[in-house]
Coordinates of C-alpha atoms in Angstrom, one line a residue:
M40 CA -8.5 13.0 -39.5
S41 CA -8.9 16.6 -40.7
D42 CA -11.4 17.4 -38.0
A43 CA -9.3 16.0 -35.2
P44 CA -8.3 18.6 -32.6
E45 CA -4.9 20.1 -32.8
I46 CA -3.1 22.1 -30.1
R47 CA 0.3 23.8 -30.1
V48 CA 2.6 23.3 -27.2
S49 CA 6.1 24.7 -26.9
A50 CA 7.7 21.6 -28.6
G51 CA 5.3 21.4 -31.5
V52 CA 1.7 20.6 -32.5
V53 CA -0.2 17.6 -31.2
R54 CA -3.2 16.0 -32.7
G55 CA -5.7 14.3 -30.3
E56 CA -9.2 13.0 -30.4
E57 CA -12.7 14.2 -29.4
E58 CA -15.4 12.0 -28.0
G59 CA -18.6 13.1 -26.3
G60 CA -17.4 16.7 -25.9
I61 CA -14.1 15.6 -24.3
L62 CA -10.8 16.3 -25.9
R63 CA -8.1 13.7 -25.3
F64 CA -4.3 14.0 -26.0
L65 CA -2.2 11.0 -25.0
G66 CA 1.6 10.5 -24.9
V67 CA 2.7 14.1 -25.1
P68 CA 6.3 14.5 -24.1
Y69 CA 7.0 16.7 -21.1
A70 CA 10.7 15.8 -21.1
A71 CA 13.3 14.0 -23.2
P72 CA 13.6 10.2 -23.1
P73 CA 15.8 9.3 -20.0
F74 CA 18.0 6.8 -21.8
G75 CA 21.3 6.9 -23.6
E76 CA 23.2 10.1 -22.5
N77 CA 20.2 11.1 -20.5
R78 CA 20.2 7.9 -18.3
F79 CA 20.5 8.6 -14.6
R80 CA 20.5 12.3 -15.3
A81 CA 18.0 15.0 -14.3
P82 CA 15.2 15.3 -16.8
R83 CA 15.9 17.4 -19.9
P84 CA 13.5 19.3 -22.1
A85 CA 11.7 17.5 -24.8
S86 CA 13.1 18.0 -28.3
P87 CA 10.9 20.0 -30.6
W88 CA 9.3 18.2 -33.5
S89 CA 8.2 19.4 -36.9
G90 CA 4.8 18.7 -38.4
V91 CA 2.0 17.3 -36.3
R92 CA 2.6 14.7 -33.6
E93 CA -0.2 12.1 -33.2
A94 CA -1.3 12.1 -29.6
T95 CA -3.9 9.3 -29.6
A96 CA -2.1 6.5 -27.8
F97 CA -0.4 6.3 -24.4
G98 CA 3.4 6.6 -24.4
P99 CA 5.8 3.8 -23.4
T100 CA 5.7 2.7 -19.8
A101 CA 8.7 3.0 -17.5
P102 CA 10.8 -0.2 -17.2
Q103 CA 9.2 -2.3 -14.4
L104 CA 8.4 -5.8 -13.2
P105 CA 4.8 -7.0 -13.3
Y106 CA 3.1 -7.7 -10.0
A107 CA 3.7 -11.3 -8.9
G108 CA 1.7 -13.9 -7.0
A109 CA -1.6 -13.1 -5.4
T110 CA -1.1 -9.4 -5.9
A111 CA -1.1 -9.8 -9.7
E112 CA -4.7 -11.0 -9.4
L113 CA -5.6 -7.7 -7.8
L114 CA -3.4 -5.0 -9.4
G115 CA -3.1 -4.9 -13.2
S116 CA 0.0 -4.1 -15.2
V117 CA 0.4 -2.5 -18.7
R118 CA 3.6 -2.7 -20.7
I119 CA 4.2 -0.4 -23.7
D120 CA 7.7 -0.7 -25.1
G121 CA 9.8 2.3 -26.1
E122 CA 12.1 4.9 -24.5
D123 CA 9.9 8.0 -24.7
I124 CA 8.5 7.3 -21.2
L125 CA 8.3 10.9 -19.8
T126 CA 4.9 11.8 -21.3
A127 CA 1.7 13.4 -20.2
N128 CA -2.0 12.7 -21.0
V129 CA -4.7 15.4 -21.0
W130 CA -8.5 15.2 -20.9
A131 CA -10.3 18.5 -21.3
P132 CA -13.9 19.7 -21.9
V133 CA -14.1 20.8 -25.5
D134 CA -15.1 24.3 -24.5
A135 CA -12.8 24.7 -21.5
Q136 CA -11.6 28.2 -20.7
A137 CA -9.3 28.7 -17.7
A138 CA -10.7 25.5 -16.1
P139 CA -9.4 24.0 -12.9
V140 CA -6.7 21.4 -13.5
V141 CA -5.7 18.2 -11.6
L142 CA -2.4 16.5 -12.0
W143 CA -2.7 12.8 -11.2
I144 CA 0.4 10.8 -10.0
H145 CA 0.0 7.1 -10.0
G146 CA 1.3 4.8 -7.2
G147 CA 3.1 1.5 -7.3
A148 CA 5.7 1.5 -4.5
F149 CA 8.0 3.7 -6.6
E150 CA 8.7 0.7 -8.9
R151 CA 5.5 -0.2 -10.7
G152 CA 2.5 1.5 -12.2
T153 CA 1.6 3.6 -15.2
A154 CA -0.9 6.3 -16.3
A155 CA -2.0 4.0 -19.0
L156 CA -4.1 1.9 -16.6
S157 CA -7.7 2.0 -17.8
L158 CA -8.9 3.0 -14.3
Y159 CA -7.0 6.3 -14.5
D160 CA -9.0 7.5 -17.5
G161 CA -9.6 11.2 -17.0
T162 CA -13.0 11.4 -18.7
S163 CA -15.0 11.4 -15.5
F164 CA -13.3 14.5 -14.2
A165 CA -13.3 16.3 -17.6
R166 CA -17.1 15.8 -17.7
E167 CA -17.2 17.9 -14.5
G168 CA -15.4 20.9 -16.1
I169 CA -11.9 19.9 -15.0
V170 CA -8.8 19.6 -17.2
F171 CA -7.3 16.2 -16.1
V172 CA -3.6 15.4 -16.6
S173 CA -1.8 12.1 -15.8
I174 CA 1.9 11.4 -16.2
N175 CA 4.5 8.6 -16.3
Y176 CA 7.8 9.0 -14.4
R177 CA 10.9 6.9 -13.9
L178 CA 10.5 3.9 -11.5
G179 CA 12.7 1.5 -9.6
S180 CA 16.4 1.6 -10.2
E181 CA 16.0 4.1 -13.1
G182 CA 14.1 6.6 -10.9
F183 CA 15.1 6.0 -7.3
S184 CA 18.6 4.7 -7.0
V185 CA 21.0 6.3 -4.7
L186 CA 24.2 6.5 -6.7
D187 CA 27.5 8.3 -6.5
D188 CA 27.9 11.1 -9.1
A189 CA 24.2 10.9 -10.1
P190 CA 21.2 13.1 -9.1
R191 CA 19.0 11.6 -6.5
N192 CA 15.2 11.3 -6.6
L193 CA 15.1 11.2 -10.4
G194 CA 11.5 10.0 -10.4
L195 CA 10.6 13.0 -8.2
R196 CA 12.6 15.3 -10.5
D197 CA 10.5 13.9 -13.4
V198 CA 7.3 14.6 -11.6
A199 CA 8.5 18.1 -10.8
A200 CA 9.4 18.6 -14.5
A201 CA 5.9 17.4 -15.4
L202 CA 4.3 19.9 -13.0
H203 CA 6.4 22.7 -14.6
W204 CA 5.2 21.5 -18.0
V205 CA 1.6 21.6 -16.9
H206 CA 2.0 25.1 -15.5
E207 CA 3.5 26.3 -18.8
E208 CA 1.4 24.4 -21.3
I209 CA -2.0 23.7 -19.8
A210 CA -3.6 27.0 -20.9
A211 CA -3.4 25.7 -24.5
F212 CA -5.8 22.9 -23.4
G213 CA -8.2 25.3 -21.7
G214 CA -6.8 24.9 -18.2
N215 CA -5.9 27.6 -15.6
P216 CA -2.2 27.3 -14.6
Q217 CA -3.1 29.1 -11.3
R218 CA -5.6 26.4 -10.3
I219 CA -3.6 23.1 -10.3
T220 CA -4.6 20.5 -7.8
L221 CA -2.0 17.8 -7.2
M222 CA -3.5 14.3 -6.6
G223 CA -1.8 11.0 -6.0
E224 CA -2.3 7.6 -4.3
S225 CA 0.3 5.5 -2.4
A226 CA 3.7 6.3 -3.8
G227 CA 1.9 8.9 -5.9
G228 CA 0.6 10.5 -2.7
S229 CA 4.2 10.5 -1.4
L230 CA 5.3 12.4 -4.6
V231 CA 2.5 14.9 -4.1
A232 CA 3.8 15.5 -0.5
A233 CA 7.3 15.9 -1.9
L234 CA 6.2 18.4 -4.5
L235 CA 4.6 20.4 -1.6
A236 CA 7.8 20.2 0.4
R237 CA 9.8 21.9 -2.4
D238 CA 9.7 25.7 -2.8
D239 CA 9.7 25.6 -6.6
T240 CA 6.9 23.1 -7.1
R241 CA 4.8 24.2 -4.1
A242 CA 4.5 27.6 -5.7
L243 CA 2.7 26.0 -8.7
A244 CA 0.0 24.2 -6.8
A245 CA -3.3 25.5 -5.6
A246 CA -4.4 22.5 -3.6
A247 CA -3.6 18.8 -3.0
I248 CA -5.1 15.4 -2.4
I249 CA -3.0 12.7 -0.8
E250 CA -4.5 9.2 -0.7
S251 CA -2.7 6.7 1.5
G252 CA 0.7 8.2 0.9
P253 CA 3.7 7.8 3.2
L254 CA 4.9 11.2 4.2
T255 CA 8.5 10.6 5.2
A256 CA 11.7 10.7 3.1
Q257 CA 14.7 8.8 4.3
E258 CA 18.3 9.6 4.8
P259 CA 20.3 8.5 1.8
E260 CA 22.1 5.7 3.6
K261 CA 18.8 4.1 4.5
G262 CA 16.9 4.9 1.3
G263 CA 19.9 3.6 -0.7
R264 CA 20.0 0.1 0.8
V265 CA 18.1 -1.4 -2.1
T266 CA 20.6 0.2 -4.5
A267 CA 23.6 -1.1 -2.6
Q268 CA 22.2 -4.6 -2.6
I269 CA 21.5 -4.6 -6.3
A270 CA 25.0 -3.3 -6.9
R271 CA 26.5 -6.1 -4.9
R272 CA 24.4 -8.7 -6.7
L273 CA 25.7 -7.3 -10.0
G274 CA 29.2 -7.0 -8.8
I275 CA 29.4 -3.3 -9.7
K276 CA 29.9 0.0 -7.9
A277 CA 26.8 2.0 -6.8
D278 CA 27.7 4.9 -9.1
R279 CA 26.2 6.4 -12.3
S280 CA 28.7 5.1 -14.8
S281 CA 28.4 1.5 -13.5
F282 CA 24.6 1.5 -13.4
A283 CA 24.4 3.2 -16.8
D284 CA 26.4 0.3 -18.3
V285 CA 23.7 -2.2 -17.2
P286 CA 20.7 -2.5 -19.4
P287 CA 17.3 -1.7 -17.8
A288 CA 16.1 -5.3 -18.1
Q289 CA 19.2 -6.5 -16.3
L290 CA 18.6 -4.1 -13.4
L291 CA 15.0 -5.5 -13.2
D292 CA 16.3 -9.0 -13.2
A293 CA 18.7 -8.1 -10.3
R294 CA 15.8 -6.5 -8.4
R295 CA 13.7 -9.6 -8.9
A296 CA 16.5 -11.8 -7.5
Q297 CA 17.2 -9.4 -4.7
S298 CA 13.6 -9.3 -3.5
A299 CA 12.8 -13.0 -4.2
G300 CA 11.1 -14.6 -1.3
S301 CA 10.7 -11.4 0.7
S302 CA 7.5 -10.3 2.4
P303 CA 6.2 -7.2 4.2
L304 CA 7.3 -8.9 7.4
G305 CA 10.9 -9.5 6.5
G306 CA 11.5 -8.4 3.0
A307 CA 14.3 -6.8 1.0
P308 CA 14.4 -3.0 1.2
G309 CA 12.4 -1.1 -1.3
F310 CA 12.8 2.2 -3.2
Q311 CA 12.1 5.4 -1.3
L312 CA 12.4 9.1 -1.5
V313 CA 15.6 10.4 0.1
I314 CA 16.6 13.7 1.6
D315 CA 18.7 15.6 -0.9
P316 CA 19.8 19.2 -1.0
D317 CA 18.9 19.7 -4.6
S318 CA 15.7 17.7 -5.0
L319 CA 14.2 17.3 -1.5
P320 CA 16.0 19.3 1.2
R321 CA 13.5 18.3 3.9
S322 CA 11.2 15.4 4.5
P323 CA 7.6 16.2 3.6
H324 CA 6.3 15.4 7.1
E325 CA 8.4 18.3 8.4
V326 CA 7.1 20.8 5.8
L327 CA 3.5 20.0 5.3
P328 CA 2.3 21.6 8.6
S329 CA 3.3 25.0 7.3
V330 CA 2.1 24.6 3.7
D331 CA -0.6 27.2 3.2
L332 CA -2.8 25.2 0.7
P333 CA -6.1 23.3 1.1
L334 CA -5.5 19.6 1.5
V335 CA -7.5 16.4 1.4
I336 CA -5.7 13.6 3.1
G337 CA -6.8 10.2 4.3
T338 CA -6.4 6.4 4.4
N339 CA -8.3 3.2 4.1
T340 CA -9.4 1.3 7.2
D341 CA -7.6 -2.0 6.3
E342 CA -4.7 -0.8 4.1
Y343 CA -2.6 -3.8 5.2
R344 CA -4.9 -6.4 3.7
L345 CA -3.4 -5.7 0.2
W346 CA 0.1 -6.1 1.6
F347 CA -0.5 -9.3 3.6
A348 CA -2.3 -12.3 2.2
P349 CA -4.7 -14.0 4.6
E350 CA -2.4 -16.9 5.1
A351 CA 0.4 -14.5 6.0
L352 CA -1.8 -12.8 8.6
A353 CA -2.8 -16.2 10.1
A354 CA 0.9 -17.1 10.5
I355 CA 1.7 -14.1 12.7
R356 CA 2.1 -15.2 16.3
P357 CA 2.1 -13.1 19.5
L358 CA 5.9 -13.2 19.6
K359 CA 6.1 -11.5 16.2
L360 CA 3.8 -8.7 17.5
L361 CA 5.9 -8.4 20.7
L362 CA 9.2 -8.1 18.8
A363 CA 7.6 -5.5 16.4
R364 CA 6.3 -3.5 19.4
L365 CA 9.8 -3.5 21.0
A366 CA 11.6 -2.7 17.8
L367 CA 9.3 0.2 16.9
R368 CA 9.0 1.4 20.4
I369 CA 5.2 1.1 20.5
P370 CA 3.9 1.5 24.1
R371 CA 2.2 -1.5 25.6
K372 CA -0.7 0.8 26.4
A373 CA -1.1 1.4 22.6
V374 CA -1.3 -2.3 21.9
R375 CA -4.0 -2.7 24.6
A376 CA -6.0 0.2 23.0
Y377 CA -5.8 -1.5 19.6
R378 CA -7.1 -4.7 21.1
Q379 CA -10.0 -2.8 22.6
A380 CA -10.7 -1.0 19.2
W381 CA -10.6 -4.3 17.3
P382 CA -12.3 -6.9 19.5
G383 CA -12.0 -10.4 18.1
A384 CA -9.1 -9.5 15.8
S385 CA -6.4 -12.1 15.4
T386 CA -2.8 -11.3 16.3
G387 CA -2.0 -10.9 12.6
E388 CA -4.9 -8.4 12.1
L389 CA -3.7 -6.4 15.1
F390 CA -0.2 -6.4 13.6
G391 CA -1.7 -5.2 10.3
Q392 CA -3.7 -2.4 11.8
L393 CA -0.6 -1.2 13.7
A394 CA 1.3 -1.3 10.4
T395 CA -1.4 0.6 8.6
D396 CA -1.4 3.3 11.3
L397 CA 2.3 3.6 11.8
L398 CA 3.0 4.0 8.1
L399 CA -0.1 6.0 7.0
R400 CA -2.8 7.0 9.4
A401 CA -0.8 8.3 12.3
P402 CA 1.5 10.5 10.1
A403 CA -1.5 11.9 8.2
T404 CA -3.3 12.6 11.5
R405 CA -0.3 14.4 12.9
I406 CA -0.1 16.6 9.8
A407 CA -3.8 17.4 10.0
R408 CA -3.7 18.3 13.6
S409 CA -0.7 20.6 13.1
R410 CA -1.9 22.5 10.0
T411 CA -3.6 25.9 10.1
A412 CA -4.6 25.8 6.3
P413 CA -7.8 23.9 5.6
T414 CA -7.2 20.2 5.9
H415 CA -10.0 17.7 5.2
V416 CA -9.5 14.2 6.5
Y417 CA -11.3 11.1 5.3
E418 CA -11.4 7.3 6.0
F419 CA -12.5 4.9 3.3
A420 CA -14.2 2.0 5.2
W421 CA -16.3 0.1 2.6
E422 CA -15.4 -3.5 2.7
S423 CA -14.8 -5.6 -0.4
T424 CA -15.5 -9.3 -0.1
V425 CA -12.9 -10.2 -2.8
R426 CA -10.2 -12.3 -1.0
D427 CA -11.4 -10.8 2.3
L428 CA -9.7 -7.5 1.3
R429 CA -12.1 -5.4 3.3
A430 CA -11.1 -1.7 3.0
A431 CA -7.6 -2.5 1.6
H432 CA -5.0 -0.2 0.1
A433 CA -5.9 1.1 -3.3
L434 CA -9.5 0.0 -3.1
E435 CA -10.8 3.5 -3.1
L436 CA -9.5 4.3 -6.6
G437 CA -12.5 2.8 -8.5
F438 CA -14.8 5.1 -6.4
V439 CA -12.7 8.2 -6.8
F440 CA -12.5 7.8 -10.6
D441 CA -16.2 6.7 -10.8
G442 CA -14.9 3.6 -12.5
L443 CA -16.5 0.7 -10.7
Q444 CA -17.2 -1.1 -14.0
D445 CA -13.6 -0.9 -15.1
A446 CA -11.8 -4.2 -15.0
E447 CA -9.1 -2.8 -12.7
S448 CA -11.7 -1.8 -10.1
V449 CA -13.6 -5.1 -10.4
R450 CA -10.4 -7.0 -9.6
M451 CA -10.5 -5.6 -6.0
A452 CA -14.0 -4.4 -5.4
G453 CA -16.0 -7.1 -7.2
A454 CA -18.8 -6.6 -9.7
D455 CA -21.4 -5.3 -7.2
A456 CA -19.6 -2.4 -5.5
P457 CA -22.1 0.4 -4.5
Q458 CA -22.4 3.0 -7.3
G459 CA -23.9 5.4 -4.8
L460 CA -20.7 5.5 -2.8
A461 CA -18.7 6.1 -6.0
D462 CA -21.1 9.0 -6.8
E463 CA -20.4 10.5 -3.4
M464 CA -16.7 10.1 -3.4
H465 CA -16.1 11.3 -7.0
A466 CA -18.4 14.3 -6.3
A467 CA -16.3 15.2 -3.2
W468 CA -13.0 15.0 -5.0
T469 CA -14.5 17.0 -7.9
R470 CA -15.9 19.6 -5.6
F471 CA -12.6 20.0 -3.9
I472 CA -10.8 20.5 -7.2
L473 CA -13.4 23.0 -8.4
T474 CA -13.8 25.0 -5.1
G475 CA -11.2 23.9 -2.5
D476 CA -14.0 22.5 -0.3
P477 CA -14.9 18.7 -0.5
G478 CA -18.1 19.2 1.4
W479 CA -17.2 18.3 5.0
P480 CA -15.6 20.4 7.7
A481 CA -11.9 21.0 8.0
F482 CA -10.0 19.0 10.7
D483 CA -9.9 20.8 14.0
G484 CA -9.9 20.0 17.7
S485 CA -13.1 17.9 17.3
R486 CA -11.3 15.9 14.5
P487 CA -14.1 15.7 12.0
T488 CA -13.5 12.9 9.5
R489 CA -15.5 11.9 6.4
L490 CA -16.3 8.2 6.7
F491 CA -16.9 6.7 3.2
D492 CA -18.9 3.5 3.6
R493 CA -22.3 2.1 2.6
T494 CA -23.6 5.0 4.7
T495 CA -21.3 8.0 4.4
A496 CA -21.2 10.5 7.2
T497 CA -18.9 13.0 8.9
V498 CA -17.9 11.6 12.3
P499 CA -15.2 12.3 14.9
Q500 CA -12.0 10.5 13.9
R501 CA -12.3 6.9 15.0
R502 CA -9.9 4.7 17.1
T503 CA -7.8 7.6 18.3
E504 CA -6.8 6.3 21.8
G505 CA -4.1 3.9 20.4
L506 CA -3.4 6.0 17.4
D507 CA -2.3 9.0 19.5
L508 CA 0.2 6.8 21.4
L509 CA 2.1 5.7 18.3
P510 CA 5.6 7.0 17.9

């Protein structure tokens, strides 16, 4: 197409597409394929190409297992074969000049997900004058193994390389490299927090949005348990040369076998960020209080209802709750407060609310209370009737992306989710990216929180009595 838009980046010229005043460039390499000699090594620069590279299709997806069981009915998967997985996708207004930029980092428990999901289309942000970038990064064993003689946190290193690429190249697409907002959900939110915890990448960010992201990195021994178990199952050492000799598909098979039959209540260990002198010297929860950047951070009311099927919740007995309370050192007074906050809740539902708050809401609240930079807290509370998910983990994504009609959103939110709420939430995220202010007061002693529901309002943070007692 002679009239197709072409842009030169450092490695060569890419040809994209234009539709409705929005430019789109897909599958642009930000680093070299992490296979062959590059496997289990830090990301390396993309090789230059001659001529014009077509950028009209998403690049290959990182090796991963599809979701299984009931979760597969709620969260979609995309598989695109190939090795050139470290790519970026850019949506930009056709006339953009020094426009604000957002870098979107997808979630998936560090072992699933892709920027190619239709819900993550950047058009809705580009229509508001924002240059939107999404990326793929290494997942699972390829990205988060803890191996001898291999760099740690390879998936995080990929994301850091992508941020450096955006900073260096985004001006060619009409973006302002001094106005990059980092944005991620779940594991993607954790990676945003990790980028803010690093001196080199924090310096490239102007603001951040963390949706339902765990904020703690583990010590290598704990974070490497999944690697050690996979190594034992394969009968190999947990080192680079041994893992590099195993094809990616075989590592996935070993992970499937290692995690078979597990559940959030008693499952196999999963992939996590780990403390590492080179890639993550300190856990994000220790650094975020002092990060002098505007931040939007929040959680969904019923995160746990994606993790626990209704039958699993019904099977949780008081003894399980007692043992969890003792193991996690949750004060008895906190459990009483949760019972008062959730009258009529089953034991399983109380367990789930405690799990939600221990993992996500309590750490986010502690960060918000300790920061002096503007920190805007939200709670997404709209309840889906699909599988009694209520306000489950990841449900907010269709609203944030203004994509309620997308099949990925309909899976969780149903076909009749309120467009007015999507209008409000997408506008708040857009306003924050454009101005640094989402439209509600920063968190302070009165704990103002934006409650996104059928009726959206700014209210004092809810259910704080038990929350503040959690370890």
